[in-house]
Coordinates of C-alpha atoms in Angstrom, one line a residue:
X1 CA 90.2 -11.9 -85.4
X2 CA 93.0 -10.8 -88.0
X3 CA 94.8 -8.9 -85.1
X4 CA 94.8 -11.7 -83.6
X5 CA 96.0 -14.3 -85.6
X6 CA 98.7 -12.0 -86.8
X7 CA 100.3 -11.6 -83.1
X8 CA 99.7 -15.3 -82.6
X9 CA 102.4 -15.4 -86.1
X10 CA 104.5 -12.8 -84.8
X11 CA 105.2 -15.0 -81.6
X12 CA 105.5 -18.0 -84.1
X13 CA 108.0 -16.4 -85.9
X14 CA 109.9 -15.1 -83.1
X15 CA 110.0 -18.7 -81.9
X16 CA 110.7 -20.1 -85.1
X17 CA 114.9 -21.7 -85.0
X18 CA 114.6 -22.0 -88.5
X19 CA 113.4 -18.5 -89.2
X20 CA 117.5 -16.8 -90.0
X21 CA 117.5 -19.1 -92.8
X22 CA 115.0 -17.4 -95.0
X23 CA 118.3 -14.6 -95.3
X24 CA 119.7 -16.9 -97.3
X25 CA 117.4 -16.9 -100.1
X26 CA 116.9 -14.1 -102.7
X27 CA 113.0 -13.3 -102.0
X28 CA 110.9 -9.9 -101.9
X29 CA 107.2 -8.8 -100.6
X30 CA 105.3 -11.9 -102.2
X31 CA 104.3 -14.7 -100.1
X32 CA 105.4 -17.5 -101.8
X33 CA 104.0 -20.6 -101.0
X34 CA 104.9 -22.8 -104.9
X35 CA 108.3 -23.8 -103.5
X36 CA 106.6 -27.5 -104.2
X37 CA 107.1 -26.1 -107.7
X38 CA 109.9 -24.1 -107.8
X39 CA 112.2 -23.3 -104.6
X40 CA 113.3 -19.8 -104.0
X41 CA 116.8 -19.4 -105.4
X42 CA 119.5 -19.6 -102.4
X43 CA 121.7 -16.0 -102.3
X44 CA 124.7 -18.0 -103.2
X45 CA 124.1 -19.7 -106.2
X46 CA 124.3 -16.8 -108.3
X47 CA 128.4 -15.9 -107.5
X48 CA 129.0 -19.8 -107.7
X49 CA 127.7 -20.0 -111.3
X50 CA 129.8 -16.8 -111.9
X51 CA 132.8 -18.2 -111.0
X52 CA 131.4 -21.8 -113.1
X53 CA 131.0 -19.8 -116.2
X54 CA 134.0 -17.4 -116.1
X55 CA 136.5 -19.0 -114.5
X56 CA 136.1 -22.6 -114.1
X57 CA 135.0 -23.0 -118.1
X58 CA 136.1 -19.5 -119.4
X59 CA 139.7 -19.9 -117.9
X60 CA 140.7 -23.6 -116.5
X61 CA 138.4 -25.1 -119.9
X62 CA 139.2 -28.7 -119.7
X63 CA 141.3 -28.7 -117.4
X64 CA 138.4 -28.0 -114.9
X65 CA 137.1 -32.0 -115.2
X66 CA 139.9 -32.9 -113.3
X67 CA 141.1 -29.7 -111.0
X68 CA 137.2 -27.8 -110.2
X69 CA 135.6 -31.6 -109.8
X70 CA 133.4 -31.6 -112.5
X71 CA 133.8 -35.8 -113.5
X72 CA 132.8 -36.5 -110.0
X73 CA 130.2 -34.3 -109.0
X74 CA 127.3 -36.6 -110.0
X75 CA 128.4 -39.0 -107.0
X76 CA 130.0 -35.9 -104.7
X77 CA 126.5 -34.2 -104.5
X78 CA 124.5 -37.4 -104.6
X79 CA 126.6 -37.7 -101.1
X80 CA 125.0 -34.2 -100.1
X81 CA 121.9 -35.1 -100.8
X82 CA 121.5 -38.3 -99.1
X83 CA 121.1 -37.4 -95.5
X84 CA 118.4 -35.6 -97.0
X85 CA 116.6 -38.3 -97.8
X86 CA 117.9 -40.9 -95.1
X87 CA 121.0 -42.5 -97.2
X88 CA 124.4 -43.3 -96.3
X89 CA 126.6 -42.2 -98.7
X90 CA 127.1 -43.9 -102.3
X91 CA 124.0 -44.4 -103.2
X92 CA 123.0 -41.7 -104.7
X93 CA 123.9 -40.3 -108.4
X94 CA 122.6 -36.9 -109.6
X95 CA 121.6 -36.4 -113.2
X96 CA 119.0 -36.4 -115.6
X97 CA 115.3 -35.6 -115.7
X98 CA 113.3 -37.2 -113.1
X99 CA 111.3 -38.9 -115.7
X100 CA 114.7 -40.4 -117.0
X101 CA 115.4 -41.9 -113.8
X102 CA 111.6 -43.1 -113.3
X103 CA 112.5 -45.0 -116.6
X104 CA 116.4 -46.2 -115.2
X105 CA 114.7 -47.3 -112.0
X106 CA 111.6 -48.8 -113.2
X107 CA 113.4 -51.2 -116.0
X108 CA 116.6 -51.8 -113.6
X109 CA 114.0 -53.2 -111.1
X110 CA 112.0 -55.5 -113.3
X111 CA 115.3 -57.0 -114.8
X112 CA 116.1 -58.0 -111.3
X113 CA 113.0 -59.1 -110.5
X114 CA 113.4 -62.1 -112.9
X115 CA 111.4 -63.7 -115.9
X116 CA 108.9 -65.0 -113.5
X117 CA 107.3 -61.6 -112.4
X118 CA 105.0 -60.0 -115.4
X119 CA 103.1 -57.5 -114.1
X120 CA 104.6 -53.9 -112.6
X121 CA 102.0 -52.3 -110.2
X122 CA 102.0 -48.2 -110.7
X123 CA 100.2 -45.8 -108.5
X124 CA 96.8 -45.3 -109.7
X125 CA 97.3 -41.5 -108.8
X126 CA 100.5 -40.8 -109.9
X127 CA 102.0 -37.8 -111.3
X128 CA 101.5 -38.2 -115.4
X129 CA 105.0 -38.5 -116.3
X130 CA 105.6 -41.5 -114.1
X131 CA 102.5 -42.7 -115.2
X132 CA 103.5 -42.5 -119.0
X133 CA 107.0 -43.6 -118.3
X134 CA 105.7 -46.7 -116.4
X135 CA 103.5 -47.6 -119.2
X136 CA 106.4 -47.4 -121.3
X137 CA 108.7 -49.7 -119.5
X138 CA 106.0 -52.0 -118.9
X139 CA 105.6 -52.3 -122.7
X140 CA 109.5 -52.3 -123.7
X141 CA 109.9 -54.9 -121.2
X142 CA 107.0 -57.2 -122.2
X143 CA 104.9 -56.6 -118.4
X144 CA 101.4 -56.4 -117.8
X145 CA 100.9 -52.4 -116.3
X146 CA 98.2 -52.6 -113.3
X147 CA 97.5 -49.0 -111.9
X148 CA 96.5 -49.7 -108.1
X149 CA 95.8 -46.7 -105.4
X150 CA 98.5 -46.8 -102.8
X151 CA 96.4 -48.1 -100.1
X152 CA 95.6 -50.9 -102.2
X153 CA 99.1 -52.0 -103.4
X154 CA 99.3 -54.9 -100.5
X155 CA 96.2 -56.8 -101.7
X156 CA 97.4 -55.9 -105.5
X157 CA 100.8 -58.0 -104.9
X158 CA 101.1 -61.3 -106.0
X159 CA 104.2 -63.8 -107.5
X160 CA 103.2 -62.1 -110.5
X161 CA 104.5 -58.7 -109.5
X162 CA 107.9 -57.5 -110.7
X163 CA 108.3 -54.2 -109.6
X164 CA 105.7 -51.4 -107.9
X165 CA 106.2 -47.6 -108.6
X166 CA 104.6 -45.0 -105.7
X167 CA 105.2 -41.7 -104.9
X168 CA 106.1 -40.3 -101.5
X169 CA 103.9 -37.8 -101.7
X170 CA 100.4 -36.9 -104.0
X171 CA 101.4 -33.9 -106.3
X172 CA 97.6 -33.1 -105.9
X173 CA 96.1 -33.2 -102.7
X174 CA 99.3 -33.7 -100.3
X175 CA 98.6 -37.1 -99.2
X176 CA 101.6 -38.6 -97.5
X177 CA 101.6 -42.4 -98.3
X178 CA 103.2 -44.9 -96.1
X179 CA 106.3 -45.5 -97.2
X180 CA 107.9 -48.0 -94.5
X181 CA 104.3 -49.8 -94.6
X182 CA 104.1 -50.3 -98.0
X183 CA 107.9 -50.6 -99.0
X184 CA 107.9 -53.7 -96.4
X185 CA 104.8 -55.2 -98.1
X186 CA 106.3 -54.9 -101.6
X187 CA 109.4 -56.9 -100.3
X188 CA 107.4 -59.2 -98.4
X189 CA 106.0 -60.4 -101.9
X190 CA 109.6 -60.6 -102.9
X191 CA 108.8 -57.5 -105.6
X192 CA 110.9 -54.3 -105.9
X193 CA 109.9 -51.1 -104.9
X194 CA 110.4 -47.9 -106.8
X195 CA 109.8 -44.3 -105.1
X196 CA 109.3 -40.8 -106.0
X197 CA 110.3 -38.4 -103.6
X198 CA 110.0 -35.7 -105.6
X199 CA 107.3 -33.9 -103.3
X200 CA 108.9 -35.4 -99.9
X201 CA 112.8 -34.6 -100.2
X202 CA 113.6 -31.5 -98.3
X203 CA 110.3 -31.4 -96.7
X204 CA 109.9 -34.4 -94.2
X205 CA 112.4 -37.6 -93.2
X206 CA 112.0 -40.2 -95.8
X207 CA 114.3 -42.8 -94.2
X208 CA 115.3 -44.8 -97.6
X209 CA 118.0 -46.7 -95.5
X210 CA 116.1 -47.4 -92.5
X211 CA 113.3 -48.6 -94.4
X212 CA 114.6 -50.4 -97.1
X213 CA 114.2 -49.0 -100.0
X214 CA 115.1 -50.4 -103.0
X215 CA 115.1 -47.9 -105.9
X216 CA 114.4 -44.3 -105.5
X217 CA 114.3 -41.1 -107.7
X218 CA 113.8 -37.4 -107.0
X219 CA 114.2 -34.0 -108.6
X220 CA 116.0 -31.3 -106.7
X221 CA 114.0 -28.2 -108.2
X222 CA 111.1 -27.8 -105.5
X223 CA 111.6 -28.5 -101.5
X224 CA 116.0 -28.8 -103.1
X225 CA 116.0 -25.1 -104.2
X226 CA 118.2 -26.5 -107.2
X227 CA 116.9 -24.1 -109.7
X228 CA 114.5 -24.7 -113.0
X229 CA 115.5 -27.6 -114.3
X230 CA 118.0 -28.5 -112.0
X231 CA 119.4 -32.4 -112.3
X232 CA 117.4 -35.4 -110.4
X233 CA 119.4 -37.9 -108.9
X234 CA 118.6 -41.8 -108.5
X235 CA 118.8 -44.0 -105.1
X236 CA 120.4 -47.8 -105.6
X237 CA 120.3 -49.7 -102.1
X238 CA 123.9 -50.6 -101.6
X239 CA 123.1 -54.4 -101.4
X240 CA 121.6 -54.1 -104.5
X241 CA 123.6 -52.3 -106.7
X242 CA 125.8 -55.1 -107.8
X243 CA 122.5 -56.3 -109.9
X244 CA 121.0 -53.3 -110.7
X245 CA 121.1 -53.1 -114.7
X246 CA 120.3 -50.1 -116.2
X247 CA 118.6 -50.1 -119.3
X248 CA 120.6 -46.7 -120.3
X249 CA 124.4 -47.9 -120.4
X250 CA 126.5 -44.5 -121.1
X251 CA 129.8 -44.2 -121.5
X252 CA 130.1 -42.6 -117.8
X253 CA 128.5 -45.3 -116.3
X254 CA 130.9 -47.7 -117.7
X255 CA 133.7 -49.1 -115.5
X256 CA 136.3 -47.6 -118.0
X257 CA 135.0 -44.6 -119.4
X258 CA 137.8 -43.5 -121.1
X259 CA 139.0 -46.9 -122.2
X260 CA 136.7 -46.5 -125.5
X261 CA 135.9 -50.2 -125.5
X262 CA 133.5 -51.6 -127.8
X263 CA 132.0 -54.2 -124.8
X264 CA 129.7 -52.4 -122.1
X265 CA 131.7 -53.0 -118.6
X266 CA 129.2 -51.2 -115.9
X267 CA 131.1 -49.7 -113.2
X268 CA 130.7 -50.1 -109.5
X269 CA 128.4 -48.9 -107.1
X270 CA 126.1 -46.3 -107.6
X271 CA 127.9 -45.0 -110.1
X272 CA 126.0 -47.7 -112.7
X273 CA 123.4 -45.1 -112.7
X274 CA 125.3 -42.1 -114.7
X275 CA 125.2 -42.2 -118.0
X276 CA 126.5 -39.4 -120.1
X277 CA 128.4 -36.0 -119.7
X278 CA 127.0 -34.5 -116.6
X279 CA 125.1 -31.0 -117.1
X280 CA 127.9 -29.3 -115.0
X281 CA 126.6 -25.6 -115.1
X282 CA 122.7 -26.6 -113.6
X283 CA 124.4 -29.6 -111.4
X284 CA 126.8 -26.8 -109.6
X285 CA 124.4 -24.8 -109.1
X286 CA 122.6 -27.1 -107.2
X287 CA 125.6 -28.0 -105.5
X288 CA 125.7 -24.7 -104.4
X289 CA 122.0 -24.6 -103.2
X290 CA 122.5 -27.3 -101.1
X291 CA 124.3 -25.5 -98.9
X292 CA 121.3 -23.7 -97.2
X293 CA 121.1 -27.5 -95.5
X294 CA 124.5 -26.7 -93.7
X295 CA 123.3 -27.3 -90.1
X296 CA 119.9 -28.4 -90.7
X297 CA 117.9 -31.0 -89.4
X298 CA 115.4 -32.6 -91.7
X299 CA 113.7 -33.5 -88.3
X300 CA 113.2 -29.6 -87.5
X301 CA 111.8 -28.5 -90.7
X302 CA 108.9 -31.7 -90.4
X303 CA 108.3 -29.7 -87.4
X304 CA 107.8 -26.4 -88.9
X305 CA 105.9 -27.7 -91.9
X306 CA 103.5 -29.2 -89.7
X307 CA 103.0 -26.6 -87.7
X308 CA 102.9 -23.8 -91.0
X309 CA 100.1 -26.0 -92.3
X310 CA 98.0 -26.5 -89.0
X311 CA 98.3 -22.5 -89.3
X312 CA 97.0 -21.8 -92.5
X313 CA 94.4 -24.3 -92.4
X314 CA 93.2 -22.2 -89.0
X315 CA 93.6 -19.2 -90.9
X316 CA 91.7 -20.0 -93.2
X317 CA 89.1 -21.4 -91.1
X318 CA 89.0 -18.0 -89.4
X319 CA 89.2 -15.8 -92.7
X320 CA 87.4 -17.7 -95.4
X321 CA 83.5 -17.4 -96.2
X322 CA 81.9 -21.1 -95.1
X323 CA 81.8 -23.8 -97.5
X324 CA 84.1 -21.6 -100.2
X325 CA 87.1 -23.8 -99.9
X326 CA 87.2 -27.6 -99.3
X327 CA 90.3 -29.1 -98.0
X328 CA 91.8 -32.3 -99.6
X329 CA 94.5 -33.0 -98.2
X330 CA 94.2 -35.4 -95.2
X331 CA 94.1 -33.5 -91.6
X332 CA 96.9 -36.4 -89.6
X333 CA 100.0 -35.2 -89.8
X334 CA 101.5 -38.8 -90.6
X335 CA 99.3 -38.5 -94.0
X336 CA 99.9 -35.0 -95.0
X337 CA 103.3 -33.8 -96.4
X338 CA 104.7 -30.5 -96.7
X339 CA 101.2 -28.7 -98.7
X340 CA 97.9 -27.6 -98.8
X341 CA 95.2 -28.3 -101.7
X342 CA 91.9 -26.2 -101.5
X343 CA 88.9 -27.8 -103.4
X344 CA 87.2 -24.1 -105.0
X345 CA 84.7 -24.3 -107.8
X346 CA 86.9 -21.2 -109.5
X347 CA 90.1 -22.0 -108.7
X348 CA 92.0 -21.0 -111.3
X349 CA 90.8 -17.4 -111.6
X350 CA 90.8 -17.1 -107.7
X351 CA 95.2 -18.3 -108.2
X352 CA 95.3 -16.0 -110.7
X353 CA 93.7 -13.2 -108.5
X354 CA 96.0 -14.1 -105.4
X355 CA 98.9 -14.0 -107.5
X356 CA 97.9 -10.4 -108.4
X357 CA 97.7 -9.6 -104.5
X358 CA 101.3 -10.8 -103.6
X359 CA 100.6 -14.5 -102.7
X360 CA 101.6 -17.1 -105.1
X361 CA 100.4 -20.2 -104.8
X362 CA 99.6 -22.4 -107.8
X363 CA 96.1 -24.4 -109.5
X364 CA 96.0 -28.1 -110.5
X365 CA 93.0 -28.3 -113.1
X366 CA 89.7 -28.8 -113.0
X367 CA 89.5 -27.2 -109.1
X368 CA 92.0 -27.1 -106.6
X369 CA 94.7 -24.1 -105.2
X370 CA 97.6 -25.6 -104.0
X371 CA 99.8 -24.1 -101.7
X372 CA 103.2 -24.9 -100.9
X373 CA 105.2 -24.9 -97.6
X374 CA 108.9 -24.7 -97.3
X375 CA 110.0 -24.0 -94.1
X376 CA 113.4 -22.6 -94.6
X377 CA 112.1 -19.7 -96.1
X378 CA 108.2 -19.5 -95.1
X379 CA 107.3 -17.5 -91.9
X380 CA 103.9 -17.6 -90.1
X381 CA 103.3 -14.2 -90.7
X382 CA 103.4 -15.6 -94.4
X383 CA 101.0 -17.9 -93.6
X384 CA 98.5 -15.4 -91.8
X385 CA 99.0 -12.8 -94.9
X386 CA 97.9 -15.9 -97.3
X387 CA 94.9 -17.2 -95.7
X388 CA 93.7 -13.3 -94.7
X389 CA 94.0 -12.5 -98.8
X390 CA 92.2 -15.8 -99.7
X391 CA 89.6 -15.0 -97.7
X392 CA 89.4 -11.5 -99.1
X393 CA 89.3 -12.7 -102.3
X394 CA 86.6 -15.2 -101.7
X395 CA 84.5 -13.0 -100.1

């Protein structure tokens, strides 16, 4: 059965259009499949930081604001990113934590969602930090926090509701959530909707344009390949920009930030979402990262994750003992993103054991091994090597 399923991968792979752009990316022998965690590191990133460090700061200094683009590259790669995510360009800003922008997005919508509104729905499932910064702004803002599972959000909305925070895509089991279905529905009830795509960008079309989207953050660190800590960037719908008040108003967000006025002026467009000096050395190299995306269509790499995680799960069909693993992420393809979570009574030893073996996935407490797909760099032949070693292991 293994010879078999590894020629059916070789054929894969020799198939695969995508499959010359894993020479772009600094990897070795391991199978890595936590790029939902951390993306491999792109083979160009490294010279551009160089050339960041040494000449852009160590000889132009200052002067490199102006002549290397430093003042505008919070809007310039928030332009790269969107077609990534299904923007037009200027909508996006990149900087900041994630949870910083959760906080920008989540307050920003509930002030323009009026005094009437006082409750903010938040997905019942959510990763902690959104969960923590949601109770948070609920608080500061004098709102009523409801957690709701995604699939119940339409019944949950109400006159009442001010603003609902989801994510794309469960951190845990993989569960793609309907995004256009439930976006419309939060509209419908004349609310504002607020998404994380921090699991979904780079992996699968999100469509934020095409499906109105109001608000939308990300971080740029896992499907993005930005590097560890790399900066997130927040999505304002064009149409509603002009209202969108951020609760953080920097001095780069301002409409004349060097003017040193006293009176906060926000400035147009997206830009109302900056707000102080940009991390330039991590937001470069993310710029440079992004260029792996020259030429690629988010449409093709859907394709590939879908068909990398309807291999492994028959890999491990074939190579796993019965009833060892359970899987909990849903089977469809239009409710699974770009992962695969494993229910197994151990599973933290059995990650740690896989690790040792070459194939690095990673464990979400109290019992599941979650493995990551990112099709730019994952092969089948990865896939085949994973699922054989589980099964080893398992045995």
């Amino acid at each position: 059965m293994s010879d078999d399923l590894a020629i059916v991968a070789e054929k894969l792979d020799a198939l695969d259009e995508l499959a010359p752009r894993r020479a772009e990316f600094v990897l070795d022998d391991v199978v890595y499949l936590d790029g939902n965690s951390l993306g491999a590191l792109p083979a160009a990133v490294p010279g551009r930081v160089a050339d960041v460090v040494r000449r852009q700061w160590g000889e132009l200094r200052i002067r490199s604001w102006e002549e290397s683009g430093w003042w505008t590259a919070p809007e310039r790669i928030g332009d790269r990113i969107a077609p990534l995510v299904g923007a037009a360009p200027g909508q996006i800003v990149v900087g900041d934590s994630t949870s910083v922008n959760v906080f920008k997005a989540l307050v920003g919508a509930v002030r323009m969602a009026g005094e009437g509104r006082d409750e903010v729905l938040v997905d019942a499932t959510t990763f902690p930090t959104d969960g923590y910064i949601a109770e948070s702004a609920a608080r500061m803002t004098g709102r009523t926090l409801r957690p709701v599972a995604p699939a119940d959000v339409p019944d949950a909305l109400g006159e009442r509701t001010a603003a609902v925070l989801l994510n794309h895509v469960d951190y845990r089991t993989g569960r793609l959530h309907d995004l256009p279905g439930l976006t419309a529905a939060v509209r419908e009830a004349g609310a504002i909707a607020v998404w994380d795509l921090c699991h979904s960008a780079g992996a699968l079309p999100v469509g934020l344009d095409e499906h109105g989207v109001d608000l939308a953050v990300g971080c740029t660190y896992k499907y993005l390949n930005g590097g560890p800590g790399s900066p997130a960037y927040l999505y304002v719908r064009r149409e509603l920009q002009d209202r969108f008040d951020s609760p953080l108003p920097g001095w780069n967000s301002h409409a004349e930030p060097f003017g040193m006025r006293g009176e906060y002026e926000a400035a147009p467009g997206a830009l109302r979402g900056r707000v102080g000096t940009p991390d330039i050395l991590s937001m470069l190299a993310l710029e440079a990262a992004l260029e792996v995306w020259d030429g690629v269509s988010v449409e093709a790499v859907r394709t590939k994750s879908l068909a990398l995680t309807d291999f492994f799960l028959q890999c491990v069909a074939a190579y796993v003992p019965q009833g060892r693993v359970e899987c909990v992420t849903p089977l469809p393809h239009e409710e699974r993103g770009s992962q695969i979570a494993l229910r197994c009574a151990d599973a933290g030893d059995v990650m740690k054991r896989l690790i040792e073996r070459g194939v690095v996935g990673d464990f979400r407490a109290p019992d599941v091994l979650r493995f990551g797909f990112t099709p730019l760099y994952v092969g089948f032949a990865d896939v085949e090597r994973a699922a054989r070693v589980l099964g080893e292991t398992l045995a």
